[in-house]
Coordinates of C-alpha atoms and ligand atoms in Angstrom, one line a residue:
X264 CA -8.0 -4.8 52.7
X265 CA -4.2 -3.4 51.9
X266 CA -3.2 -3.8 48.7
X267 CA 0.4 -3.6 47.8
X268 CA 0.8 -0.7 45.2
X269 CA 3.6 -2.2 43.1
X270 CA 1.5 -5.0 42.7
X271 CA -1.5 -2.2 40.9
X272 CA -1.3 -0.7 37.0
X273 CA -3.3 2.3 36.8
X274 CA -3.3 3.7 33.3
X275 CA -3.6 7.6 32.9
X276 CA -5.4 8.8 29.4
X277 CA -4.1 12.3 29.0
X278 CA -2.7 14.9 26.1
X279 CA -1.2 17.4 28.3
X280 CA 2.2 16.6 29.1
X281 CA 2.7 18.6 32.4
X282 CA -0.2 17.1 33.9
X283 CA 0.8 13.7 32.3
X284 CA 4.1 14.1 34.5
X285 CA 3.0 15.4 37.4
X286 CA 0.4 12.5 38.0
X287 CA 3.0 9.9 37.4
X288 CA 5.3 11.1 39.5
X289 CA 2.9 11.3 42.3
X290 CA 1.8 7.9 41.6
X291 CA 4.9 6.6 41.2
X292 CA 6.1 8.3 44.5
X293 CA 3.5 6.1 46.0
X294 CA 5.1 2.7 44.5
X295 CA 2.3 2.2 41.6
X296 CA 3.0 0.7 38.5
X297 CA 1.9 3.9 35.8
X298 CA 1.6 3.9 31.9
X299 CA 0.5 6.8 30.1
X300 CA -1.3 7.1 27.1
X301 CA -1.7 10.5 25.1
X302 CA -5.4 10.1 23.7
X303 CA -8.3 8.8 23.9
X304 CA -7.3 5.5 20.8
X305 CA -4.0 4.8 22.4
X306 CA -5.8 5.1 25.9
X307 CA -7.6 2.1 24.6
X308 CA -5.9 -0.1 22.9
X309 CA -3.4 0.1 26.1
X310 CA -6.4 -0.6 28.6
X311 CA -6.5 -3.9 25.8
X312 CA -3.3 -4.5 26.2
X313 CA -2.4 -3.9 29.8
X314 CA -5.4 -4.9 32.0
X315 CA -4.9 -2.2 34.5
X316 CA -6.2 -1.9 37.5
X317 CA -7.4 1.9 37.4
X318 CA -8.3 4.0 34.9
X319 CA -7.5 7.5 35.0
X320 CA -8.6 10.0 32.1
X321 CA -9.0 13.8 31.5
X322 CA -12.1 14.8 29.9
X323 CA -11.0 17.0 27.2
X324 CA -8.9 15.3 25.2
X325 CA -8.1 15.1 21.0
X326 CA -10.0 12.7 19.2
X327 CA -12.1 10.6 21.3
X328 CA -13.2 12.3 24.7
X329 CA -12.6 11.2 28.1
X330 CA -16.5 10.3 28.4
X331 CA -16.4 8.3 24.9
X332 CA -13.4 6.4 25.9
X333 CA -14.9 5.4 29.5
X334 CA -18.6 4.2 27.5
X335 CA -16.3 2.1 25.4
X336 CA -14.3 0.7 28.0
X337 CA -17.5 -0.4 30.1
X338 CA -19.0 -2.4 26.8
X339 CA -15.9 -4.8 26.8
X340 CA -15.2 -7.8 28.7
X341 CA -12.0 -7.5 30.0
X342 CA -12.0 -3.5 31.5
X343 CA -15.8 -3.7 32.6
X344 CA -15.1 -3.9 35.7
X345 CA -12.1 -1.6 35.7
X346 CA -12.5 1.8 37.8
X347 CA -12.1 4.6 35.8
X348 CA -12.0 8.0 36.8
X349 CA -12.5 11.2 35.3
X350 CA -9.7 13.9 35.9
X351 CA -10.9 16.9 34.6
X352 CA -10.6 20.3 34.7
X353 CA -14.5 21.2 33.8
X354 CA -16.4 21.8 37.1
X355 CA -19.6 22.0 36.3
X356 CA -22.1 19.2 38.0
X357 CA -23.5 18.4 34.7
X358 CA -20.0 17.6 33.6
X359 CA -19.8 15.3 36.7
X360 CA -23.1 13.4 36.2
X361 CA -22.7 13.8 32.5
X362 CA -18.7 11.4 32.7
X363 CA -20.1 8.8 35.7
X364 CA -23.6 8.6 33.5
X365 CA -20.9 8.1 30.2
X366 CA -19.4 4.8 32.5
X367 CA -16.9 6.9 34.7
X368 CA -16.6 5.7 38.4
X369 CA -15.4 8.6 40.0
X370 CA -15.0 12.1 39.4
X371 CA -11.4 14.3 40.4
X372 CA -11.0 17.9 39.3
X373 CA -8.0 20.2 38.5
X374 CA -6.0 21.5 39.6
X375 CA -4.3 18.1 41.0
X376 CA -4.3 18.0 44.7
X377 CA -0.9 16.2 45.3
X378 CA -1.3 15.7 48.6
X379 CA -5.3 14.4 47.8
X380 CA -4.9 12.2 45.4
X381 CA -3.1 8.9 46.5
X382 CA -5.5 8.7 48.9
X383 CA -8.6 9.3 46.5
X384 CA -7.6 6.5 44.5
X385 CA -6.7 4.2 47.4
X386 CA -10.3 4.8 47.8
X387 CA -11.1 3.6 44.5
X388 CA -9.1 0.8 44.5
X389 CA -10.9 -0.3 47.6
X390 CA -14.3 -0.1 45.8
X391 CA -15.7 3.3 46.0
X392 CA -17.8 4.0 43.5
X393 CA -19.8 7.8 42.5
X394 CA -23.4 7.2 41.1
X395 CA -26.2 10.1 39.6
X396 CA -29.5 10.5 41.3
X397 CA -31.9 8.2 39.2
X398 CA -33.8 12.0 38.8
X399 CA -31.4 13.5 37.1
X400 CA -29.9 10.5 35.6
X401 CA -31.9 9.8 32.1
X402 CA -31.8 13.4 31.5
X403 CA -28.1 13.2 31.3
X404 CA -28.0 10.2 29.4
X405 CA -30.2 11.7 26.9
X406 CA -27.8 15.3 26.7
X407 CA -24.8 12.2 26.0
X408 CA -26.7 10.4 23.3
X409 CA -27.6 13.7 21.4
X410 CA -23.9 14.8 21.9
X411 CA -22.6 12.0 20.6
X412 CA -24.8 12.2 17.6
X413 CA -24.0 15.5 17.3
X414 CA -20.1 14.5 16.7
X415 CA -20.5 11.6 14.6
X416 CA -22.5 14.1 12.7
X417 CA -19.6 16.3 12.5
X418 CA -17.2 13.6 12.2
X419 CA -18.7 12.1 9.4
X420 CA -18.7 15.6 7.5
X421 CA -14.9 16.3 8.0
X422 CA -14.0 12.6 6.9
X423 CA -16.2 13.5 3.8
X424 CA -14.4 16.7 2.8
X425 CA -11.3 15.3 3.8
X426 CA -12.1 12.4 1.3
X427 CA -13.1 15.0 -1.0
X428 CA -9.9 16.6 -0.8
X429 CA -7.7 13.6 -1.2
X430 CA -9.6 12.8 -4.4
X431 CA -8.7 15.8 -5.9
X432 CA -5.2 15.8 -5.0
X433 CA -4.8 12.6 -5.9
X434 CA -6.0 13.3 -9.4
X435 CA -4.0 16.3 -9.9
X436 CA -1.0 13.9 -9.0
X437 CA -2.3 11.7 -11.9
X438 CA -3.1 14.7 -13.7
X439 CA 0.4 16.2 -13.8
X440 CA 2.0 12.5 -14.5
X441 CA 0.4 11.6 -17.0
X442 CA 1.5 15.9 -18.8
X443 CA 4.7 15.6 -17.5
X444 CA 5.3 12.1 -19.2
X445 CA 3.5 13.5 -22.5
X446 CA 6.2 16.4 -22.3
X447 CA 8.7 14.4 -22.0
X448 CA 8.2 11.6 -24.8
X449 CA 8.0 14.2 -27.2
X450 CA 11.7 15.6 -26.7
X451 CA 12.8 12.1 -25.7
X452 CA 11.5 10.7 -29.3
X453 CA 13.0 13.4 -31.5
X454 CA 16.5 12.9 -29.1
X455 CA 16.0 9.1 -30.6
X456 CA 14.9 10.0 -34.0
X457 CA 17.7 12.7 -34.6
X458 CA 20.6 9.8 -32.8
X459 CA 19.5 7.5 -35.5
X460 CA 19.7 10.0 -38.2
X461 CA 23.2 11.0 -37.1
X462 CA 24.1 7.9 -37.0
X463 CA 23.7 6.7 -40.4
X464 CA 25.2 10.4 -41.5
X465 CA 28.6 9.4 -39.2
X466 CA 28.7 6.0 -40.7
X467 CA 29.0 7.7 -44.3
X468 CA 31.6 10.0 -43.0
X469 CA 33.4 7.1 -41.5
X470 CA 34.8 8.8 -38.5
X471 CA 35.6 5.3 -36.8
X472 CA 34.3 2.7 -34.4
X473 CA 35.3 4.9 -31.5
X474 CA 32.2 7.9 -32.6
X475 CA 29.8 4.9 -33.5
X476 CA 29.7 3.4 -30.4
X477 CA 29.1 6.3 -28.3
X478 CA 26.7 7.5 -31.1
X479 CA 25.1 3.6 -29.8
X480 CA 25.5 3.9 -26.8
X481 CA 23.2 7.5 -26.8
X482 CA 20.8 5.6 -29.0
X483 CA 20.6 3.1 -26.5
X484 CA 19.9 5.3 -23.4
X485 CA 17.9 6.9 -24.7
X486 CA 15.5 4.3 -26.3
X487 CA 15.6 3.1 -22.4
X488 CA 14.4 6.6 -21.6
X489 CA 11.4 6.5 -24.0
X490 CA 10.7 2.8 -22.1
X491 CA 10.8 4.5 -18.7
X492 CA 8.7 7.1 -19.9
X493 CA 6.2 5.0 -21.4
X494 CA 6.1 2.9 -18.9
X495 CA 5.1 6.2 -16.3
X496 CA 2.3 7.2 -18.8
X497 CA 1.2 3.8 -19.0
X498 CA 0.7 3.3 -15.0
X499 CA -1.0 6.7 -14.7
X500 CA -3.1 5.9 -17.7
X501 CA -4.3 2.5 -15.5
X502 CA -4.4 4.2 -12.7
X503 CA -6.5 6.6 -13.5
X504 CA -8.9 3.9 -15.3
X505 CA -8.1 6.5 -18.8
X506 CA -6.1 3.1 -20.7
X507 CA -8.2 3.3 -23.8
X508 CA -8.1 -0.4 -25.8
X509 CA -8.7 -1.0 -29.0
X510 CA -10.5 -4.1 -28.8
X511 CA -10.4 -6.5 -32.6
X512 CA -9.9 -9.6 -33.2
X513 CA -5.6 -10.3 -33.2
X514 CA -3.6 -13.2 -34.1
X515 CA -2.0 -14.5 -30.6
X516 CA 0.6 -15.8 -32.9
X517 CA 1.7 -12.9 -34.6
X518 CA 1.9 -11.3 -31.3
X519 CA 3.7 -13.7 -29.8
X520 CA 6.6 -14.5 -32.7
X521 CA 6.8 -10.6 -32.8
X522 CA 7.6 -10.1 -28.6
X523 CA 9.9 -13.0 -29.1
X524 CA 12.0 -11.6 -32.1
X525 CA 11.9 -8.1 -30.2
X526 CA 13.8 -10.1 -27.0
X527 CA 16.0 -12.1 -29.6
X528 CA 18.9 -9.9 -29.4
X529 CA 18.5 -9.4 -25.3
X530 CA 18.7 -13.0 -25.0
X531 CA 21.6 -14.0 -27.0
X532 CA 23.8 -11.5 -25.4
X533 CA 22.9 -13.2 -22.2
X534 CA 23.4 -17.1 -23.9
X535 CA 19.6 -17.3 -23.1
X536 CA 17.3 -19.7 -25.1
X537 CA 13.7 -18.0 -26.1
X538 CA 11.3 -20.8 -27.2
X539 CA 7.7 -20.8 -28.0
X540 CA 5.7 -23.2 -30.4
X541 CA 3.6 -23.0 -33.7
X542 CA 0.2 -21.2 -31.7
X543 CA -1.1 -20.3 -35.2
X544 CA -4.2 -23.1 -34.7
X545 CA -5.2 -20.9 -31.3
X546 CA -8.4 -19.1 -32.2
X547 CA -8.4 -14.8 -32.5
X548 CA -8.8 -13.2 -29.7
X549 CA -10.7 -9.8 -29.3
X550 CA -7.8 -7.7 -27.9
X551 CA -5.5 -4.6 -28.0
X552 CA -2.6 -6.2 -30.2
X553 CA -0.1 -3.2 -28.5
X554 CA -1.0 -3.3 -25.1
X555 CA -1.1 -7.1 -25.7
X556 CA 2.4 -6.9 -27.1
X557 CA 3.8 -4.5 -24.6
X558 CA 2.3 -7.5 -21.8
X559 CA 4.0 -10.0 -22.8
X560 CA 7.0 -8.2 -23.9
X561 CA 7.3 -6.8 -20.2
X562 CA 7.1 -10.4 -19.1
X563 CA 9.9 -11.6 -21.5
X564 CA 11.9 -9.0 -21.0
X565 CA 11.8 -9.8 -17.0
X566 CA 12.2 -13.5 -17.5
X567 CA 15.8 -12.1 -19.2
X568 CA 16.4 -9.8 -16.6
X569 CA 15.7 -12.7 -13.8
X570 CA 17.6 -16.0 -15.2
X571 CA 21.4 -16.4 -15.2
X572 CA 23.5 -16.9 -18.6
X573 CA 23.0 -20.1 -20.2
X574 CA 19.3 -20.0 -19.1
X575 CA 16.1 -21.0 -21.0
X576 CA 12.4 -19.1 -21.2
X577 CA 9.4 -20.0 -23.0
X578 CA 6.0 -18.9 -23.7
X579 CA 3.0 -21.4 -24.2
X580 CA -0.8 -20.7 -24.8
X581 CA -3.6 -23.3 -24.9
X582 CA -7.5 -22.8 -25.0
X583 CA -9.3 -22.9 -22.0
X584 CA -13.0 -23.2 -22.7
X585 CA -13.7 -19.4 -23.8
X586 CA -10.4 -18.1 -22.7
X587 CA -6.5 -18.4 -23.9
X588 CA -4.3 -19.9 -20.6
X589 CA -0.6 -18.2 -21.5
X590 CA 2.0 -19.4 -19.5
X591 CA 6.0 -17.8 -19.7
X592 CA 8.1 -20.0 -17.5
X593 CA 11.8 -19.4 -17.0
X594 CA 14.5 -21.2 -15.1
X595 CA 15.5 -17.7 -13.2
X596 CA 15.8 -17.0 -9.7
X597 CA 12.2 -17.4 -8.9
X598 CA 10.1 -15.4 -5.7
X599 CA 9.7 -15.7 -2.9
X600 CA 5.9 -16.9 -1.9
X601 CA 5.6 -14.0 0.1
X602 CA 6.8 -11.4 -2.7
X603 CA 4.2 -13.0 -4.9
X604 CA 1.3 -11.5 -4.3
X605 CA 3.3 -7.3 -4.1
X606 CA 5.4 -7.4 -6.9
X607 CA 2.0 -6.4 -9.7
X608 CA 2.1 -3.3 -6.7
X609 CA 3.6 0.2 -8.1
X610 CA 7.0 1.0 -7.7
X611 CA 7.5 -2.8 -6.1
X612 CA 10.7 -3.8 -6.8
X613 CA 12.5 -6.9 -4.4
X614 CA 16.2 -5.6 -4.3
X615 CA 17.7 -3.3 -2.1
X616 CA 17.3 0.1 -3.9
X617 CA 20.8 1.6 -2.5
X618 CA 22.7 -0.7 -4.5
X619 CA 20.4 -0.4 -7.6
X620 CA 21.4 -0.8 -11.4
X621 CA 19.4 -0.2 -14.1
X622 CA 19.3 -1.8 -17.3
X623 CA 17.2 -3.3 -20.0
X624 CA 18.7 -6.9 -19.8
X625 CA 21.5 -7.2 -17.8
X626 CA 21.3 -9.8 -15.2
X627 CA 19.1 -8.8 -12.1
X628 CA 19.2 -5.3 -13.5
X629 CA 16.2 -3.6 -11.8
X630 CA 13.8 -1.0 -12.9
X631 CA 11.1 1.5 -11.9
X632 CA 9.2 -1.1 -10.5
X633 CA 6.7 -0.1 -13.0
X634 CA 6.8 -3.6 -15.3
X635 CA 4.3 -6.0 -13.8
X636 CA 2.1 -3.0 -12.7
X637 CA 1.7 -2.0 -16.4
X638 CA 1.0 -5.8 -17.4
X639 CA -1.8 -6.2 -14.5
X640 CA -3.7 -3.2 -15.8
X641 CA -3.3 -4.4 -19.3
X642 CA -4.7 -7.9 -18.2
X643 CA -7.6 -6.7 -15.7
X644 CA -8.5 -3.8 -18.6
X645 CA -8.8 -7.0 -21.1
X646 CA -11.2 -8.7 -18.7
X647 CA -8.0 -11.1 -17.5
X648 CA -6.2 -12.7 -14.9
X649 CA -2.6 -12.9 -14.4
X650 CA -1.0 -14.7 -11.1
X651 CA 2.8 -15.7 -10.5
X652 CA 4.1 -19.4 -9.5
X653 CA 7.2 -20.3 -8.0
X654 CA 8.9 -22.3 -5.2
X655 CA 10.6 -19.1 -3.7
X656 CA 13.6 -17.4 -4.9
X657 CA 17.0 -19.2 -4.7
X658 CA 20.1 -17.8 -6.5
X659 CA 21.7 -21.6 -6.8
X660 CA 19.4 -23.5 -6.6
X661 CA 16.8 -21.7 -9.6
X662 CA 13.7 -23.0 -9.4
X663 CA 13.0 -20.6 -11.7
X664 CA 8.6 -18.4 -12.2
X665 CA 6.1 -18.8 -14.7
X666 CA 3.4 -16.4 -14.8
X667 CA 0.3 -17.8 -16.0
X668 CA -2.5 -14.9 -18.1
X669 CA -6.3 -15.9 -18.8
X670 CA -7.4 -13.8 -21.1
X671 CA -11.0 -14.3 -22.4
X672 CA -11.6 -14.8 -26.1
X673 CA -14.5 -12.4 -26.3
X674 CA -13.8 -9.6 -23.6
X675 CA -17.0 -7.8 -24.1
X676 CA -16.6 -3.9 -23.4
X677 CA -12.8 -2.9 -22.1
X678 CA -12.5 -3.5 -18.2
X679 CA -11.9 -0.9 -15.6
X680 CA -8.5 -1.9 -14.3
X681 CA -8.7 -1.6 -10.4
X682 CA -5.3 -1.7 -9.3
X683 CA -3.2 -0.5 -6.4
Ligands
LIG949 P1 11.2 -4.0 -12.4 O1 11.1 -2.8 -13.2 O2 12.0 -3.9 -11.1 O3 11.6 -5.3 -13.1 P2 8.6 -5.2 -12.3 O4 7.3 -4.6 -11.9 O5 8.7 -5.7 -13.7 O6 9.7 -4.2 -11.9 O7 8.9 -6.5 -11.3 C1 8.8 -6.3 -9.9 C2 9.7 -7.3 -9.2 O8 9.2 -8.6 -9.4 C3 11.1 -7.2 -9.8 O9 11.9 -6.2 -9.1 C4 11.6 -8.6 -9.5 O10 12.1 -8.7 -8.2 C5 10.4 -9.5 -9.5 N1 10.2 -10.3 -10.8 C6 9.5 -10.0 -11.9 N2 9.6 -10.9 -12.8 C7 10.4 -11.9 -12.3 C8 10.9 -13.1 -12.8 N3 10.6 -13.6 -14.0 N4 11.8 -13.8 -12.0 C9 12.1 -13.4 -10.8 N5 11.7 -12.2 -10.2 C10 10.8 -11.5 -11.0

């Protein structure tokens, strides 16, 4: 039978690149259809992929060899039946019997005999096949089994130290974050401290509106600072499982008529309506009243950031058997269902970052990312459960997110936050 060669994928599984071009071109020269693949993983998801109908593959090659690639390739369905070929430049017979007992069909060595080859895998492509002498043949599937052993063997102990490595990389990363954010809130809060001070000395002095307000307007930047910076120490604190709670028994109340007094002055600049209800009847809750605070504050605060002028957010609790249900709806922007489940991630932030503007409460003015990340931690280290609803995210049309927290009455111990 003649088959018609533009009609016939062979697929060739090597990493060297001369040999990679010379075989194409002499397959191609001969009207197949060639795809190349540089090891032995990409050799088989292609084979997937492709269905070709020859398999050409050096021996020697990065990551998975020729041999392991061919034993694979036989297991599955759709390439069992596939000819594949070794083309190798080892010349030993053992390293023959050793690739057709692995699941290779035929055996080719280097150097490439151009003029040889298109008629060598015409051959194959009509059905020839290599085999091993039965003799011979379980010795060389026993060499294969104890080779492969041997590489999973060493495979396994690279993965391990590069694990090992990672891990403590990884936490000198946290390491230095979590110092260079302790350096920095110290200057940052005597910047703040000494701003203030200046400015009540200025106001005595009288030296008019113009020095107060960029006396302000440092104040201001750099109480942002210290938020930025807190919120960094905070992340690496969760992240690092080192967020240590004071768990007693706090008034959700208090908490709650203190965050919203905090946001008051966010809010009216921004004609926004804050509104919560009497929760004093809720029963105490065994909790870290900061880190409690600074969780719902965060939410607040983004409710502001994420609702147009003239908006409204509130904040409601109830009891839910032995937990608290908190729920802080506003009639914002809202997210998109797809968004919902990233935006607790790190450094997740929705807008474009190249037109970025940072600011406390301005409208849609973005941040670190670092917000929700901070509040998730906060909530998983108290034994809770925080999730996000909304119909999507629609600048006209507002339908606006409320972000529900459980938060058990009675915790137990603190909870080892296992963010991203
Ligand atoms: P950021 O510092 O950017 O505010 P956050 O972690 O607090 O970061 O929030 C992550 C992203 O989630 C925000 O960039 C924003 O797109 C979205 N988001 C958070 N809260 C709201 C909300 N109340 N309404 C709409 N989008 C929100």
């Amino acid at each position: 039978m003649t088959l018609d060669p533009a009609t016939i994928k062979i697929l060739y599984i090597e990493d060297d690149p001369n040999s990679r071009r010379l075989v194409q071109r002499v397959l191609e020269s001969e009207g197949y259809q060639v795809s190349l693949a540089e090891d032995g993983m990409s050799g088989l998801e292609m084979a997937r992929r492709l269905h070709p109908d020859l398999i050409l593959t050096d021996i020697n090659i990065g990551g998975m060899t020729g041999n392991e690639v061919a034993t694979r390739l036989k297991e599955q369905k759709e390439t069992r039946g596939t000819p594949i070929i070794a083309l190798t430049a080892a010349t030993l017979a053992t390293d023959r019997e050793r690739a057709l007992v692995a699941g290779c069909d035929g055996y080719i060595t280097k150097p490439i005999d151009v003029d040889a080859l298109p008629t060598l895998i015409a051959k194959f492509l009509s059905g020839k096949r290599e085999k091993v002498d039965d003799t011979i043949k379980m010795q060389r599937l026993e060499e294969y089994s104890q080779a492969l052993v041997t590489r999973l063997e060493t495979t396994v102990a690279q993965l391990e130290k590069a694990n090992a490595d990672l891990r403590r990389m990884d936490k000198m990363k946290k390491d230095f974050v979590v110092l260079a954010g302790h350096e920095l809130r110290t200057p940052t809060t005597l910047i703040y401290g000494y701003t203030n001070l200046l400015r009540m000395e200025m106001q005595q002095l009288q030296l008019g509106e113009h020095v107060d307000d960029v006396i302000n307007r440092i104040s201001t930047a750099t109480q942002r600072l210290n938020e930025v910076v807190d919120a960094i120490i905070n992340v690496s604190l969760i992240d690092s499982a080192q967020l240590d709670l004071t768990l007693v028994p706090v008034d959700l109340h208090s908490i709650v008529q203190a965050v919203m007094q905090e946001q008051q002055s966010s809010a009216r600049q921004r004609d926004l309506k804050l509104e919560t209800r009497d929760l004093s009847y809720l029963p105490p809750i065994k909790a870290d009243a900061n880190y409690l605070r600074r969780a719902l504050s965060n939410l607040v605060s983004n409710s502001i950031k994420y609702t147009p002028d003239g908006g409204r957010i509130s904040l409601d609790a109830e009891q839910e058997h032995g937990a608290i249900h908190i729920i802080i709806s506003d009639t914002g922007i809202g997210i998109d269902r797809a968004e919902q489940e990233h935006i607790f991630d790190k450094f997740y932030v929705l807008e474009d970052t190249a037109t970025h503007s940072t600011s406390h409460n301005a409208f849609m003015g973005g941040g670190l990312g670092l917000g929700l990340t901070v509040v998730y931690g906060i909530i998983q280290a108290h034994g809770g459960r925080i999730w996000v609803e909304s119909e999507g995210q629609d600048m006209n049309r507002l339908p606006g997110s409320r972000f529900h927290l459980l938060l058990p009455i009675d915790p137990g111990p603190a909870h080892t936050p296992t963010n991203t």
